[in-house]
Amino acid sequence: MNNSIKNKNIILGVCGGIAAYKSVEILRLLQKQNAGVRVMMTPNACHFAGPLTFEALSGRPVCSSLFEKDVESSIRHIDWAREADAVIIAPATANIIGKMAGGIADDALSTFLLAVTCPVLVCPSMNTHMYESRAVQRNLEILTADGYRIVTPESGELACGTSGAGRLPEPPIIVDRLEKCFTLPDLADKKVLVTAGPTREAIDPVRFISNPSSGKMGYAIARAAEHRDADVTLISGPTALNPPVNVEMIRVNSAGEMADAVFEHMEQSHIIIKTAAVADYRPMDTASHKIKKHEHRDKLVLSLTPTLDILKTLGQRKGNRVLVGFAAETRDLRDNAKKKLDAKNLDLIVGNLIGRPESGFESDTNSVTLFFKDGTVEALPNMNKDEVAHVLLDRIAALDPCSDTAMDQGAD
Ligand code: CTP
């Protein structure tokens, strides 16, 4: 179920817009993921970015004319259409959008597009008035109805000096949407609630108690669930990460704020995955002004009080939702994870031993063991966190989460 674009054959279609320079970065990102990329350019695109740049970076000839032939003298645009696993048109101008909607084939790219049968991602980019014009909007509706996937342009300052919708999204977002094309929508009718990151418990206005959780695992789960077409809400403590695309993002600071946000959203969720590293204690009192050193020369004693165990409370109100916890341990992983699985009434707990470079809080990879309610234990090999997220969602999907919105409330 992994959404990797590794070894996929991607055609990048570049049109004549100022954002053509961003296509170079899209090419680089696709190559980083070991996709095979070939570039097709409209004649106008060649005025904005040099074919030589794309040729040098992709290591393959660029196709910009209908009358180019490969060594085997086959017709390039038809061959490329047959071999493509997916196509990205970025930037997609009003012109190519109009041609695609009308079935016009008068250059290599538009002719190629009529011949492709794989998913095509269209990334419009143009002046706001052009983008909002009736003709372009009508054509985009036609493309959507025809099964093309449209990446909505961003709003902001445009190269033409105006401000509004029409900016090409950043390359990582476009590549993320491509990854979604390769992912089966097996969570399409599910609402998934994910928590991620650390919490901060304020000591005074400038100090807090926290932990080194980066949020990477939770964000990877939210992103993977969105790729599988779930309706995802991510409740996150402070992190340095970009929010996943198309996910409802709720930012919180403290364990108390996280608890409020979780309980507000639990009702409508079918699957709840609590990845967050929630502080177990908070200062009993938060000083309203910065605590001064000269007032505590010898020692400063903090009194802490336990925070609410959010997951345990969810377990008491679980109903027929699937409830998944995480257990970060420094020793006795199996015993500790199993105890938490029972005590918090979970369907599954993901255990990992922290404190190793290849696994845990700040790492891009993780070595986890899954402990299921029925006693099954599954140790996964060390994988990157995106892969762990997909395996975890595979296992959760197999638990057959209820998709009925009128879910049993369970005991309070
Ligand atoms: N958790 C929670 N609320 C808390 C503490 C933990 O919801 N106040 C959740 C975490 O999000 C995680 C699971 O409980 O999914 C286990 O968290 P962990 O810190 O490993 O264990 P604790 O229950 O806090 O127990 P201990 O600190 O003693 O290991």
XYZ file of C-alpha atoms and ligand atoms in Angstrom:
441
model
C 0.000 0.000 0.000
C 3.040 2.286 0.107
C 2.695 5.323 -2.112
C 6.260 5.404 -3.370
C 6.880 6.886 -6.807
C 10.154 4.988 -6.963
C 10.842 3.542 -10.449
C 7.697 5.139 -11.869
C 7.857 6.627 -15.317
C 6.760 10.267 -14.990
C 6.314 12.749 -17.822
C 6.724 16.374 -16.772
C 4.927 18.705 -19.190
C 6.169 22.296 -18.998
C 4.157 25.150 -20.545
C 5.018 28.787 -21.233
C 4.490 30.515 -17.899
C 6.776 32.456 -15.573
C 6.556 29.562 -13.058
C 8.380 27.269 -15.512
C 11.497 27.714 -13.376
C 9.759 25.803 -10.568
C 9.469 22.771 -12.858
C 13.232 22.334 -12.580
C 12.775 21.793 -8.833
C 9.870 19.387 -9.452
C 12.180 17.367 -11.698
C 14.860 17.303 -8.984
C 12.418 16.176 -6.294
C 11.066 13.379 -8.484
C 14.585 12.203 -9.212
C 15.401 12.261 -5.495
C 12.638 9.682 -5.080
C 14.176 7.604 -7.899
C 11.388 8.204 -10.396
C 12.304 8.123 -14.082
C 11.421 11.552 -15.502
C 11.109 12.706 -19.096
C 10.308 16.301 -19.945
C 8.015 17.619 -22.626
C 7.906 21.361 -23.328
C 5.627 23.548 -25.389
C 7.441 25.860 -27.816
C 6.471 28.823 -25.568
C 7.911 27.088 -22.474
C 11.311 27.106 -24.200
C 11.283 30.941 -23.908
C 10.941 30.721 -20.109
C 13.287 27.824 -19.268
C 16.006 26.257 -21.367
C 15.388 22.712 -22.690
C 19.088 22.134 -22.069
C 18.565 22.560 -18.317
C 15.891 19.852 -18.278
C 17.915 17.665 -20.628
C 21.035 17.912 -18.465
C 19.168 17.267 -15.214
C 16.936 14.440 -16.478
C 19.730 12.889 -18.539
C 17.203 12.361 -21.306
C 16.246 14.286 -24.449
C 13.447 16.816 -24.069
C 10.518 16.538 -26.462
C 9.220 19.872 -27.729
C 8.224 19.151 -31.312
C 5.812 16.759 -32.982
C 8.390 15.925 -35.578
C 11.213 14.609 -33.392
C 12.014 10.923 -33.622
C 14.011 8.642 -31.367
C 16.874 6.537 -32.686
C 14.519 3.638 -33.317
C 12.558 6.130 -35.443
C 9.349 5.532 -33.508
C 7.138 8.517 -32.771
C 8.249 9.928 -29.440
C 5.047 11.468 -28.111
C 3.062 8.256 -28.727
C 5.773 6.060 -27.165
C 6.001 8.308 -24.118
C 2.213 8.212 -23.691
C 2.226 4.398 -23.756
C 5.048 4.112 -21.217
C 3.947 6.834 -18.744
C 2.757 5.924 -15.237
C 1.681 9.517 -14.537
C 1.908 12.972 -16.049
C 2.386 16.362 -14.345
C 1.555 19.514 -16.291
C 3.291 22.334 -14.387
C 2.821 25.141 -15.015
C -0.415 24.528 -16.899
C -1.319 27.673 -18.830
C -4.807 28.791 -19.858
C -3.827 27.700 -23.362
C -3.029 24.029 -22.572
C -6.070 23.819 -20.258
C -8.270 25.066 -23.125
C -6.709 22.645 -25.595
C -7.145 19.701 -23.231
C -10.777 20.606 -22.573
C -11.444 20.912 -26.295
C -9.434 17.899 -27.441
C -7.127 20.018 -29.561
C -3.823 18.464 -30.599
C -1.587 20.944 -32.379
C 1.808 20.451 -30.738
C 3.763 17.623 -29.094
C 2.391 18.114 -25.550
C -1.302 18.480 -26.479
C -1.081 15.554 -28.902
C 0.683 13.420 -26.268
C -2.019 14.290 -23.722
C -4.737 12.901 -25.978
C -2.849 9.627 -26.157
C -2.165 9.088 -22.423
C -4.267 6.717 -20.318
C -2.488 7.168 -16.940
C -3.330 9.764 -14.231
C -2.642 13.373 -15.241
C -2.033 16.102 -12.655
C -2.814 19.587 -13.962
C -1.234 22.498 -12.050
C -2.737 25.766 -13.319
C -0.625 28.900 -12.964
C -1.487 32.281 -14.440
C -2.653 35.823 -13.700
C -5.598 35.923 -11.263
C -8.035 37.451 -13.752
C -7.130 34.856 -16.345
C -7.507 32.054 -13.785
C -10.870 33.356 -12.606
C -12.157 33.971 -16.141
C -15.250 32.051 -17.125
C -13.451 30.278 -19.938
C -10.660 28.903 -17.716
C -13.031 27.936 -14.901
C -15.358 26.233 -17.400
C -12.431 24.368 -18.940
C -11.176 23.269 -15.510
C -14.643 21.896 -14.733
C -14.506 19.919 -17.976
C -11.064 18.563 -17.072
C -12.283 17.535 -13.604
C -15.292 15.769 -15.130
C -12.931 14.045 -17.590
C -10.933 12.595 -14.668
C -7.937 14.943 -14.676
C -6.661 15.860 -11.206
C -6.377 19.593 -10.683
C -3.944 21.065 -8.155
C -5.546 24.304 -6.947
C -3.183 27.253 -7.395
C -2.147 29.239 -4.349
C -3.015 32.836 -3.619
C -0.386 35.483 -3.168
C 1.741 37.937 -5.089
C 2.082 37.021 -8.739
C 4.892 37.809 -11.153
C 2.608 40.190 -13.087
C 2.426 42.454 -10.019
C -1.135 41.564 -8.995
C -2.135 39.607 -5.938
C -4.638 36.741 -5.881
C -5.134 33.127 -6.905
C -2.930 31.748 -9.659
C 0.461 30.979 -8.131
C 1.954 27.563 -8.786
C 2.158 25.663 -5.455
C 5.635 24.888 -4.178
C 7.228 21.806 -5.812
C 7.002 19.552 -2.678
C 3.223 20.071 -2.683
C 2.960 19.080 -6.358
C 5.059 15.956 -5.770
C 2.898 15.134 -2.732
C -0.238 15.310 -4.941
C 1.470 12.982 -7.415
C 2.148 10.479 -4.630
C -1.553 10.543 -3.831
C -2.259 9.435 -7.426
C -0.397 6.197 -6.695
C -2.201 5.456 -3.426
C -5.383 3.389 -3.184
C -8.245 5.350 -1.563
C -9.046 2.612 0.955
C -9.927 5.060 3.761
C -12.265 7.143 1.586
C -15.232 7.067 3.965
C -13.219 7.403 7.182
C -12.565 10.325 9.477
C -9.126 10.011 11.034
C -7.923 12.017 14.032
C -4.155 12.144 14.595
C -2.210 13.883 17.364
C 1.458 14.724 16.963
C 4.427 16.510 18.460
C 5.246 17.482 22.029
C 3.227 19.620 24.425
C 4.576 22.578 26.369
C 3.632 23.188 29.982
C 4.347 26.776 30.957
C 6.458 27.552 34.036
C 6.372 31.296 33.389
C 5.870 33.407 30.239
C 9.302 32.448 28.849
C 9.909 28.895 30.125
C 8.182 25.580 29.743
C 8.499 21.810 30.302
C 8.528 19.799 27.101
C 10.230 16.900 25.294
C 12.169 16.461 22.035
C 9.315 14.979 19.958
C 9.657 16.321 16.401
C 6.136 15.369 15.303
C 7.526 13.569 12.229
C 5.741 10.268 12.906
C 2.320 11.845 13.484
C 2.625 14.125 10.458
C 3.633 11.112 8.330
C 0.509 9.253 9.514
C -1.754 12.243 8.788
C -0.228 12.618 5.319
C -0.512 8.894 4.545
C -4.154 8.811 5.691
C -4.954 11.822 3.474
C -3.278 10.072 0.547
C -5.622 7.143 1.192
C -8.474 9.648 0.912
C -9.449 9.817 4.594
C -10.860 13.031 6.020
C -7.986 13.895 8.369
C -7.688 16.201 11.371
C -4.224 16.707 12.818
C -3.914 18.125 16.327
C -0.322 19.164 16.764
C 1.848 20.510 19.525
C 4.618 22.937 18.502
C 6.769 21.536 15.656
C 8.910 22.908 12.843
C 7.079 20.860 10.196
C 4.938 22.038 7.289
C 1.300 20.986 7.649
C 0.318 18.084 5.397
C -1.726 19.047 2.329
C -5.533 18.916 2.583
C -5.566 18.111 6.310
C -7.471 20.095 8.948
C -4.711 21.412 11.161
C -5.265 22.381 14.798
C -2.289 23.792 16.646
C -2.107 23.534 20.411
C 0.523 24.154 23.069
C -0.287 22.417 26.307
C -1.648 18.977 27.244
C -4.842 20.718 28.404
C -5.325 22.387 25.020
C -4.642 19.097 23.261
C -7.221 17.333 25.440
C -9.871 19.977 24.633
C -9.215 19.718 20.890
C -9.237 15.888 20.942
C -12.514 15.652 22.855
C -14.077 18.200 20.516
C -13.216 16.020 17.513
C -13.458 12.466 18.879
C -17.194 12.112 18.330
C -17.042 12.233 14.550
C -13.800 10.223 14.220
C -13.715 6.583 13.116
C -10.013 6.140 13.789
C -7.969 7.958 16.447
C -4.177 7.687 16.437
C -2.442 9.286 19.402
C 1.144 9.805 18.322
C 1.728 12.923 20.443
C 4.258 12.878 23.258
C 1.999 14.468 25.849
C 3.557 15.872 29.022
C 2.510 13.763 31.992
C 2.960 16.644 34.457
C 2.525 20.395 34.366
C 3.568 23.070 36.893
C 0.860 23.509 39.515
C 1.139 27.267 39.089
C 2.315 29.252 36.104
C 4.042 32.469 37.154
C 2.496 35.461 35.447
C 5.893 37.215 35.191
C 9.342 35.899 34.396
C 10.812 34.175 37.455
C 13.862 36.152 38.568
C 17.142 34.495 39.498
C 17.836 36.844 42.390
C 14.590 35.763 44.025
C 15.711 32.084 44.070
C 19.426 32.251 44.748
C 19.958 28.755 46.182
C 17.247 26.679 44.609
C 13.971 26.822 42.821
C 11.466 24.078 43.556
C 8.731 23.392 41.011
C 5.590 21.579 42.115
C 4.071 19.521 39.327
C 0.633 18.057 38.984
C -0.393 15.251 36.585
C -2.077 16.161 33.308
C -5.140 14.303 32.122
C -4.303 11.029 30.349
C -6.102 11.854 27.082
C -5.748 8.395 25.583
C -6.989 6.633 28.686
C -10.043 8.899 28.745
C -10.644 8.161 25.050
C -10.402 4.446 25.848
C -13.220 4.808 28.377
C -15.446 6.438 25.709
C -14.148 4.403 22.778
C -17.368 2.897 21.412
C -16.557 1.102 18.159
C -13.860 3.508 17.059
C -10.396 2.146 16.350
C -8.071 3.559 18.991
C -4.305 3.457 18.512
C -1.635 4.593 20.971
C 2.115 4.928 20.898
C 4.486 3.791 23.606
C 7.934 5.343 23.663
C 10.072 3.306 26.034
C 13.682 3.157 27.100
C 13.406 -0.430 28.421
C 11.026 -3.420 28.751
C 9.178 -2.465 25.572
C 6.945 -5.553 25.422
C 5.758 -5.372 29.048
C 5.240 -1.633 29.103
C 3.447 -1.542 25.736
C 1.109 -4.389 26.694
C 0.262 -2.744 30.011
C -0.665 0.489 28.226
C -2.685 -1.426 25.594
C -4.854 -2.931 28.350
C -4.997 0.053 30.715
C -6.056 2.455 27.954
C -8.450 0.015 26.204
C -6.683 0.259 22.811
C -7.002 -1.822 19.641
C -3.345 -1.441 18.865
C -0.254 0.153 20.389
C 2.877 1.053 18.481
C 5.923 0.509 20.676
C 9.364 1.823 20.049
C 12.583 1.977 21.951
C 13.810 5.543 21.914
C 17.342 6.787 22.318
C 18.831 5.160 19.211
C 19.899 7.257 16.210
C 17.831 5.244 13.684
C 14.647 5.238 15.709
C 12.575 7.586 17.829
C 11.762 11.234 18.297
C 13.870 13.229 15.858
C 14.869 10.497 13.414
C 13.450 10.163 9.871
C 13.268 6.404 10.365
C 11.664 4.268 13.020
C 11.859 0.686 14.312
C 8.512 -0.184 15.815
C 6.673 -3.217 17.122
C 2.895 -3.444 16.849
C 0.993 -4.962 19.770
C -2.621 -5.863 18.941
C -5.527 -6.313 21.347
C -5.857 -10.001 20.337
C -2.290 -10.660 21.527
C -0.652 -10.615 18.094
C 2.764 -8.965 18.025
C 4.419 -7.763 14.816
C 7.945 -6.336 14.774
C 8.558 -4.166 11.701
C 12.011 -3.642 10.215
C 13.618 -0.207 10.384
C 11.804 1.933 7.803
C 11.340 5.585 7.048
C 8.411 7.131 8.901
C 6.274 7.423 5.712
C 6.592 3.664 5.232
C 5.823 2.955 8.900
C 2.722 5.166 8.545
C 1.419 3.164 5.585
C 2.039 -0.230 7.206
C 0.264 1.015 10.345
C -2.707 2.207 8.248
C -2.749 -1.154 6.411
C -3.136 -2.889 9.775
C -5.763 -0.393 10.964
C -7.762 -0.797 7.720
C -7.695 -4.577 8.272
C -9.334 -4.021 11.689
C -12.320 -2.856 9.631
C -13.087 0.427 11.370
C -16.777 1.284 11.536
C -17.837 3.899 8.989
C -21.180 4.572 10.618
C -21.301 8.169 11.857
C -23.748 7.219 14.631
C -21.049 5.445 16.565
C -21.593 3.834 19.879
C -20.491 6.237 22.613
C -19.274 3.481 24.908
C -19.094 3.891 28.671
C -18.286 7.296 30.003
N -0.917 9.990 26.353
C -2.024 10.791 26.455
N -2.116 11.698 27.490
C -1.156 11.786 28.412
C -0.011 10.955 28.314
C 0.068 10.061 27.273
O -2.917 10.717 25.599
N -1.273 12.682 29.393
C -0.855 9.005 25.239
C 0.264 9.257 24.244
O -0.162 10.103 23.191
C 0.582 7.853 23.766
C 0.245 6.960 24.954
O -0.607 7.737 25.789
O -0.218 7.468 22.681
C 1.414 6.472 25.748
O 2.202 7.580 26.143
P 3.567 7.338 26.939
O 4.171 8.687 27.238
O 4.404 6.321 26.238
O 3.068 6.654 28.271
P 2.335 7.152 29.538
O 0.943 6.625 29.524
O 2.478 8.624 29.694
O 3.102 6.383 30.689
P 4.648 6.505 31.161
O 5.027 7.959 30.983
O 4.613 6.091 32.577
O 5.446 5.582 30.298
